[in-house]
Short mmCIF file of C-alpha atoms in Angstrom, two decimals:
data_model
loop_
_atom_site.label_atom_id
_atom_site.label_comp_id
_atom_site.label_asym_id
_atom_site.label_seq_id
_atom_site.Cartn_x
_atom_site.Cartn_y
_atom_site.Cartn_z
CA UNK A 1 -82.87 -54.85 -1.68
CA UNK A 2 -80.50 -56.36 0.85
CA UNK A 3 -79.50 -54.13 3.62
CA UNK A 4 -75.66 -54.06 4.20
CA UNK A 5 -75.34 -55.99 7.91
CA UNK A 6 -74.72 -53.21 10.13
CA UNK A 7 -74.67 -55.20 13.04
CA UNK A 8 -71.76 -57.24 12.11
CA UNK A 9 -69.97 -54.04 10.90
CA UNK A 10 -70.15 -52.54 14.21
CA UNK A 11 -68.88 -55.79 15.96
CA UNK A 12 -66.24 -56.18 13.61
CA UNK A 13 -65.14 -52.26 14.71
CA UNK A 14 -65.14 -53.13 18.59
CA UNK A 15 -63.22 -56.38 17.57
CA UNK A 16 -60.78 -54.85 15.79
CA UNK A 17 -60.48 -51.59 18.73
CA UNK A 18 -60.17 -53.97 21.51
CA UNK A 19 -58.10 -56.50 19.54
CA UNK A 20 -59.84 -59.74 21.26
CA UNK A 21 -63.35 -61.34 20.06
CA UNK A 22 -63.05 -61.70 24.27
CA UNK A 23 -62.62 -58.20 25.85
CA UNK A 24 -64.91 -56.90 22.72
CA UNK A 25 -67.94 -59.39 23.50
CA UNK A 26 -67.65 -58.15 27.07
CA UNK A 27 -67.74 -54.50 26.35
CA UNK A 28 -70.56 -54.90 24.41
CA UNK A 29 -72.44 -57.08 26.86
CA UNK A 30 -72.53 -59.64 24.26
CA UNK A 31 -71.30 -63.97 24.60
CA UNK A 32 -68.39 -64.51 22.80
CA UNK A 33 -70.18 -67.14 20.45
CA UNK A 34 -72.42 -64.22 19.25
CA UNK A 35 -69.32 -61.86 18.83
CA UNK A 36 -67.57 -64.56 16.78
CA UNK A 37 -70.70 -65.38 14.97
CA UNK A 38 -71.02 -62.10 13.50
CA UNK A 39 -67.18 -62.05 12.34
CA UNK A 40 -68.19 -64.63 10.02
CA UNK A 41 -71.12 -63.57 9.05
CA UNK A 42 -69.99 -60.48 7.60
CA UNK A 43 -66.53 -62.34 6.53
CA UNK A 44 -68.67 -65.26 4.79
CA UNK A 45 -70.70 -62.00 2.77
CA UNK A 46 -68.21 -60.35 1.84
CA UNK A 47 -66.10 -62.91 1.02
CA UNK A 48 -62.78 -62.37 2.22
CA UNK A 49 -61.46 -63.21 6.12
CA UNK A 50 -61.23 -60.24 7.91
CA UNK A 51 -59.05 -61.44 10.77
CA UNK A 52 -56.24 -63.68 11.22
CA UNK A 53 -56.93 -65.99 13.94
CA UNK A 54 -55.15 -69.04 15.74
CA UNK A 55 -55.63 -70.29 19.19
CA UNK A 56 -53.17 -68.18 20.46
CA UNK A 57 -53.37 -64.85 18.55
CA UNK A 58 -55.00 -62.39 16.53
CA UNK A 59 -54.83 -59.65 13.81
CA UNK A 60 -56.65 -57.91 11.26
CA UNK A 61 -55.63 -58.97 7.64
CA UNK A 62 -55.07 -56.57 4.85
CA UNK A 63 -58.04 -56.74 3.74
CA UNK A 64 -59.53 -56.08 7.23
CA UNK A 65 -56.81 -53.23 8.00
CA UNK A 66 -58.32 -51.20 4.63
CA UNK A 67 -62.22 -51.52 5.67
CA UNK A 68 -61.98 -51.04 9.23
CA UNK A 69 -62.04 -47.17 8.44
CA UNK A 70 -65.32 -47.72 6.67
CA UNK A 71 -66.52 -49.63 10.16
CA UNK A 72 -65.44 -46.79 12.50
CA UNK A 73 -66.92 -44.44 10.15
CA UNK A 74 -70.49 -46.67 9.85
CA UNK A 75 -70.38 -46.57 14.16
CA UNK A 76 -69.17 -42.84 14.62
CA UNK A 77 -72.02 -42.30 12.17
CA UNK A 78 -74.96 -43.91 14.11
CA UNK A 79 -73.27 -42.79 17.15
CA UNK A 80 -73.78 -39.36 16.34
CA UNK A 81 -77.20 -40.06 14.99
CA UNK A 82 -77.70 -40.90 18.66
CA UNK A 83 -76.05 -38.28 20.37
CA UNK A 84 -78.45 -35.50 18.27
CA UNK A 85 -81.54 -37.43 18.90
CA UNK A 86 -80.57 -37.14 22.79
CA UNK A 87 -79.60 -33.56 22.48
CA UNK A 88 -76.18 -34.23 22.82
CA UNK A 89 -76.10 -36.06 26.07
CA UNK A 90 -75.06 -39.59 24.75
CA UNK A 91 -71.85 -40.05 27.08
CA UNK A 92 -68.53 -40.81 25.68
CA UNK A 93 -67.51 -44.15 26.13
CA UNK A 94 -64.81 -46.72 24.32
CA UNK A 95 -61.50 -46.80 23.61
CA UNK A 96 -59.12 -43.80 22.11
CA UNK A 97 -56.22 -44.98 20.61
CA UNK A 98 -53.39 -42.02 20.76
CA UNK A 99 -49.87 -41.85 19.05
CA UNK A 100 -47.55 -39.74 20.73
CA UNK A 101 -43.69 -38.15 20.25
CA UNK A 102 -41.43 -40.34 23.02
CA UNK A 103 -40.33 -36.97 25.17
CA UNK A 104 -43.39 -34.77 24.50
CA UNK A 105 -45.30 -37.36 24.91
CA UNK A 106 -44.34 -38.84 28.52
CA UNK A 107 -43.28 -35.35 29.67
CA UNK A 108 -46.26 -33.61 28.95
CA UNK A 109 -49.11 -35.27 27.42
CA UNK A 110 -48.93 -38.18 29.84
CA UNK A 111 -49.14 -35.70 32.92
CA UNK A 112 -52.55 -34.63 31.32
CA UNK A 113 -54.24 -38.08 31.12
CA UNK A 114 -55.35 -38.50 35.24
CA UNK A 115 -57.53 -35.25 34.63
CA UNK A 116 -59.19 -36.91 31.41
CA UNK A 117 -59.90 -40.23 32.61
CA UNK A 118 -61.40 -38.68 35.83
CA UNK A 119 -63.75 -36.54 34.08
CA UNK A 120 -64.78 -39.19 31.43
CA UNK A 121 -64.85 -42.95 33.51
CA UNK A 122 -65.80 -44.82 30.67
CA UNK A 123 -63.49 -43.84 28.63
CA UNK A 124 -60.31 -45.98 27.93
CA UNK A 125 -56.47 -44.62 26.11
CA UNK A 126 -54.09 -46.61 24.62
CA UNK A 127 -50.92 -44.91 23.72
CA UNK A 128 -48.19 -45.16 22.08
CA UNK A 129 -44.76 -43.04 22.70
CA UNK A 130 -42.65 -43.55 19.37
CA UNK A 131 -41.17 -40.94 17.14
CA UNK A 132 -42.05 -42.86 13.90
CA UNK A 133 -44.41 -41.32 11.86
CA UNK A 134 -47.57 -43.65 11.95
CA UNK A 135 -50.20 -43.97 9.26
CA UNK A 136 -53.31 -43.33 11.05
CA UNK A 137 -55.83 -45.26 9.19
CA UNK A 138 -53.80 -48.24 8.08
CA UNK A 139 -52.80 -48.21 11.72
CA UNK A 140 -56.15 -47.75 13.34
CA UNK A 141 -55.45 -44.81 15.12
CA UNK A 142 -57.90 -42.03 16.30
CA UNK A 143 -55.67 -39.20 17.01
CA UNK A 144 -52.05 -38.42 16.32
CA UNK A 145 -49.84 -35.86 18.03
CA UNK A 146 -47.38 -34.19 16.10
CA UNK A 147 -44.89 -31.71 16.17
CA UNK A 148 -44.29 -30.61 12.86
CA UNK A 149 -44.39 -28.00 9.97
CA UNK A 150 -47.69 -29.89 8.42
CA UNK A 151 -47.91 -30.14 4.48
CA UNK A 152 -50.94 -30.42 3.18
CA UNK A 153 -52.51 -34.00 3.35
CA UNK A 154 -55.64 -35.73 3.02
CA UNK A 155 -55.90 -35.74 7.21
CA UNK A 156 -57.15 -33.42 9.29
CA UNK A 157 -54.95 -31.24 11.76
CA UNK A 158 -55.96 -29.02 14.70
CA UNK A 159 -53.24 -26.89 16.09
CA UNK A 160 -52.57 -26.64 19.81
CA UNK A 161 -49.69 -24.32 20.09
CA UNK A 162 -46.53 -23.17 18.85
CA UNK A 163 -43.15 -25.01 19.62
CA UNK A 164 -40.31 -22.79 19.35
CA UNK A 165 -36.76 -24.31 18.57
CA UNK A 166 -33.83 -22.27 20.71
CA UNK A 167 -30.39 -23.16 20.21
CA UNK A 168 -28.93 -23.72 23.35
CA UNK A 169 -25.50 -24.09 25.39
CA UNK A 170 -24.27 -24.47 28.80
CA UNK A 171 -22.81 -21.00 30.36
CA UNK A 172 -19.49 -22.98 30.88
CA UNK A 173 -19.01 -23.84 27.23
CA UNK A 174 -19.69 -20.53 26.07
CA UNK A 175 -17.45 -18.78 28.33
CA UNK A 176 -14.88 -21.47 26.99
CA UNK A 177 -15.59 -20.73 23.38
CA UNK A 178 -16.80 -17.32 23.20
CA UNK A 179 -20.23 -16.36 22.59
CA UNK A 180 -21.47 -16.22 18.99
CA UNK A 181 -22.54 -13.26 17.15
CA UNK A 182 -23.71 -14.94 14.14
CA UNK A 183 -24.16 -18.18 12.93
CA UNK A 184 -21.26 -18.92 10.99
CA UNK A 185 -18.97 -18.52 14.35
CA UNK A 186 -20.64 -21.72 15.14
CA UNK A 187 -18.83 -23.67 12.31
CA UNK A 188 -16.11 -25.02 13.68
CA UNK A 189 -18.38 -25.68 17.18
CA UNK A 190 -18.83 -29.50 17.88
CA UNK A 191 -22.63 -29.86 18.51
CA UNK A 192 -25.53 -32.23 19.12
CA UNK A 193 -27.21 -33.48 15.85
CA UNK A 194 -31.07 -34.66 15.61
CA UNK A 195 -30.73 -37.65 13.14
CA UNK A 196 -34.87 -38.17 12.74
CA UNK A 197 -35.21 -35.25 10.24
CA UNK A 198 -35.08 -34.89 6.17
CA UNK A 199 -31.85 -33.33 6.82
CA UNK A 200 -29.58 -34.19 10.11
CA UNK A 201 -26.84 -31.66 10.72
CA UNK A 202 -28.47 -28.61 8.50
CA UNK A 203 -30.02 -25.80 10.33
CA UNK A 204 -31.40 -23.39 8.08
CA UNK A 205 -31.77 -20.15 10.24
CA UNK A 206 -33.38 -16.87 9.53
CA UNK A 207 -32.43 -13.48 12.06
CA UNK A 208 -35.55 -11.67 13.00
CA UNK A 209 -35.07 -8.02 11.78
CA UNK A 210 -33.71 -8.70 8.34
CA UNK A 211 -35.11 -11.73 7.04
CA UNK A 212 -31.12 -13.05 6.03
CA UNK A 213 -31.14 -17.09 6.05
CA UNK A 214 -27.61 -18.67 7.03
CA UNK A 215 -27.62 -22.50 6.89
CA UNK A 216 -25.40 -23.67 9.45
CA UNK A 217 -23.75 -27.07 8.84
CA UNK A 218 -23.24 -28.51 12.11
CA UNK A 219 -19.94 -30.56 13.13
CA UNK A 220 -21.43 -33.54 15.25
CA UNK A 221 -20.03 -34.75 18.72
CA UNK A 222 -22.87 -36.66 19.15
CA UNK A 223 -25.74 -37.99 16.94
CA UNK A 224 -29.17 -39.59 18.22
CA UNK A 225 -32.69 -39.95 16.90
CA UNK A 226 -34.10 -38.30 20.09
CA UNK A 227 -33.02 -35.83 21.40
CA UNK A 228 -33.31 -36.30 25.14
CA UNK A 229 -30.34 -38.27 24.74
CA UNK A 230 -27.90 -34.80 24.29
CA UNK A 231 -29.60 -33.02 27.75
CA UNK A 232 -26.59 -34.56 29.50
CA UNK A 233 -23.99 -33.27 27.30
CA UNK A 234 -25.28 -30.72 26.84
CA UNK A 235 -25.64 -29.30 30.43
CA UNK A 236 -21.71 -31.06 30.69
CA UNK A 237 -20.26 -28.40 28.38
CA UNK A 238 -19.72 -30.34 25.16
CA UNK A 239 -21.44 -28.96 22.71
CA UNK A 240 -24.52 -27.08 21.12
CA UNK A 241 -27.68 -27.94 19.65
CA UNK A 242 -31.11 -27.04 18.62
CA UNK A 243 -33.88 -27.73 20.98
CA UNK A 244 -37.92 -27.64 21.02
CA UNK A 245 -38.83 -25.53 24.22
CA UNK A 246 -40.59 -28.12 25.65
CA UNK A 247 -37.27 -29.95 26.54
CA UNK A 248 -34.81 -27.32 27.79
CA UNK A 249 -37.44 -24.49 29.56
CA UNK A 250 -36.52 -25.63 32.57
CA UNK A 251 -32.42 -25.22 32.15
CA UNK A 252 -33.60 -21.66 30.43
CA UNK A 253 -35.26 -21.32 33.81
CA UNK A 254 -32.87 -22.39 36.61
CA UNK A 255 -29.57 -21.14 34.26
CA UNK A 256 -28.15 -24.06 33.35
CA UNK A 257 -28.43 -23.39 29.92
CA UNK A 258 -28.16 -20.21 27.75
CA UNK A 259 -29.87 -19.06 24.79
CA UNK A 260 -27.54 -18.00 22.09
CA UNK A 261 -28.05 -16.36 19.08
CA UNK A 262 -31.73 -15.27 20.46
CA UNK A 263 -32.55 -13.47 17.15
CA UNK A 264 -32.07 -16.10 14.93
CA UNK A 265 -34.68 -18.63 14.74
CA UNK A 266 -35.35 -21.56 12.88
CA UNK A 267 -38.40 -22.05 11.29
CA UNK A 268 -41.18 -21.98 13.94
CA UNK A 269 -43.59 -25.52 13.94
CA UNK A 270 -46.54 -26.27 16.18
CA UNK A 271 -47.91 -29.28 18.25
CA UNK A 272 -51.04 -30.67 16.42
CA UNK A 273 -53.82 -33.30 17.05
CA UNK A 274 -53.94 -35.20 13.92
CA UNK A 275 -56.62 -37.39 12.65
CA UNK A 276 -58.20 -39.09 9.57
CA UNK A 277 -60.15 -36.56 7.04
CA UNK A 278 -63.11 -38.18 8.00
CA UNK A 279 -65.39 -35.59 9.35
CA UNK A 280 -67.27 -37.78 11.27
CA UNK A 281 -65.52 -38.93 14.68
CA UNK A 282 -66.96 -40.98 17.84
CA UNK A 283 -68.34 -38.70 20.99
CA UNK A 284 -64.88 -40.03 22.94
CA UNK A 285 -62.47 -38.65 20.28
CA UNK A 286 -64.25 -35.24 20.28
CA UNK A 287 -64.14 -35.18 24.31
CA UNK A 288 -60.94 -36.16 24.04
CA UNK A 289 -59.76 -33.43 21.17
CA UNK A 290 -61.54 -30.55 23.14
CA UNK A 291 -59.82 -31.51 26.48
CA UNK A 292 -56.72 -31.28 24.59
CA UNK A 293 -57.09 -28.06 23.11
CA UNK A 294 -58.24 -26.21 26.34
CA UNK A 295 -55.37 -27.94 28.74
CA UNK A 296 -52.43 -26.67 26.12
CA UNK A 297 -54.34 -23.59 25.75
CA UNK A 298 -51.40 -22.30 27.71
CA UNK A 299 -48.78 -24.73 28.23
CA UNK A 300 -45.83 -23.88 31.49
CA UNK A 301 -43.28 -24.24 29.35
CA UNK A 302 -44.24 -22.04 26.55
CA UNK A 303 -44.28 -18.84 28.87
CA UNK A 304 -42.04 -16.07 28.47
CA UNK A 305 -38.92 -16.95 30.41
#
């Protein structure tokens, strides 16, 4: 029986983490000619080329994009094969490779990151802010965060907290326009419209103590696929929009905007961390998942304002 070459599995994981036969040989205290060595070993048994490769640049082929799952999965295993044979005290270490929202994620997941690298030092993030929805195993991700209503999928989610959405307006405009008493006096409102959903310009709202729906078609002044954008037009006067707390707690706060229409809500979503269905996961990713959970525990702008 030939034994499947684990060796060159788990090199071909670091390779394809750090994205450079280079940076992984040095992380794994190992010369490049023996990192490179290993690549084609396993490419020459398998037989298919794992990476693309010139003299100036490098990335995983297709083929290598659908088994580097299996690799991660072969080195989270032995990893925590390790980590219970040491009774738990193998140290987290490597690379975490994070997706995050654009404004949630520079406004208030990147403030958290100083704290995690200080308590784990040999840990390493990559991140990267984009609203797209990224495919987490085709993309090599570990962790995803997400802001969403989650269907059911084959990945794994671990809710953080809830994210409220609060339609807002400056004082100003609604003292021009009157303020609303239902949805529908909204209608003929120019507002702020959130292009990045299944449905820009449809807000299906639901008041508290009846359980009535409305859908309110919104008239668009302005249209963006992030909604950052509006915060200055909105706090000008010139329309309305929907908001996740996160982004307009502080105008709640200091009175530069107004909540209108408090008991009607839209449908309430959460922030998640989001990763494949494997089960198993590297040491870092759990660290990294538990910090998570216990630093949003609370988050400032979720408070009662």
């Amino acid at each position: 029986m030939r034994l499947p070459d684990f060796e060159g599995w788990a090199i071909f994981a670091k390779v394809a983490e750090r994205g450079s036969f280079t940076r992984a040989a040095d992380e794994l205290n190992l010369s490049k000619p023996t990192v490179s060595k290993a690549i084609s070993r396993l490419e020459q048994s398998l037989g298919v080329a794992l990476f693309n490769r010139n003299s100036r640049q490098m990335s995983l082929t297709e083929m290598g994009r659908s088994l580097v799952g299996h690799a991660n999965r072969i080195v989270a295993e032995a990893e925590a094969a390790e980590n219970e044979a040491r009774g738990g005290t193998l140290r987290p270490s490597g690379l975490i490779r994070v997706a995050a929202p654009m404004t949630f994620g520079v406004k208030h997941f990147a403030p958290l990151l100083p704290a995690f690298l200080e308590q784990y030092p040999d840990i390493d993030v990559n991140v990267d802010f984009s609203d797209t929805l990224v495919d987490l195993v085709a993309e090599g991700y570990d962790v995803a965060l997400r802001i969403a209503s989650l269907a059911d999928s084959a990945l794994r989610a671990r809710r953080l907290c809830r994210v409220r959405l609060l339609l807002v307006a400056a004082p100003h405009y609604l003292d021009r326009i009157g303020r609303p008493e239902h949805p529908r006096d909204l209608a003929d409102q120019k507002s702020f419209v959130y292009t990045n959903t299944t449905a820009p310009g449809t807000l299906r709202l639901k008041h508290a103590a009846t359980g009535r729906e409305f859908v309110l078609a919104q008239q668009a002044r302005m249209r963006a696929d992030n909604a950052e954008a509006f915060l200055p037009a909105l706090e000008a006067g010139l329309g309305y929009g929907l908001f996740p707390e996160f982004m307009i707690w502080e105008g709640l706060r200091d009175g530069r905007f107004e909540h209108i229409l408090p008991e009607w809500g839209a449908a309430e979503i959460a922030l998640y961390l989001v990763t494949s269905g494997n089960t198993l996961r590297p040491v870092r990713v759990t660290a990294f998942m538990d910090y998570m959970v216990n630093a949003l525990e609370t988050p400032q702008w979720a408070q009662k304002i």
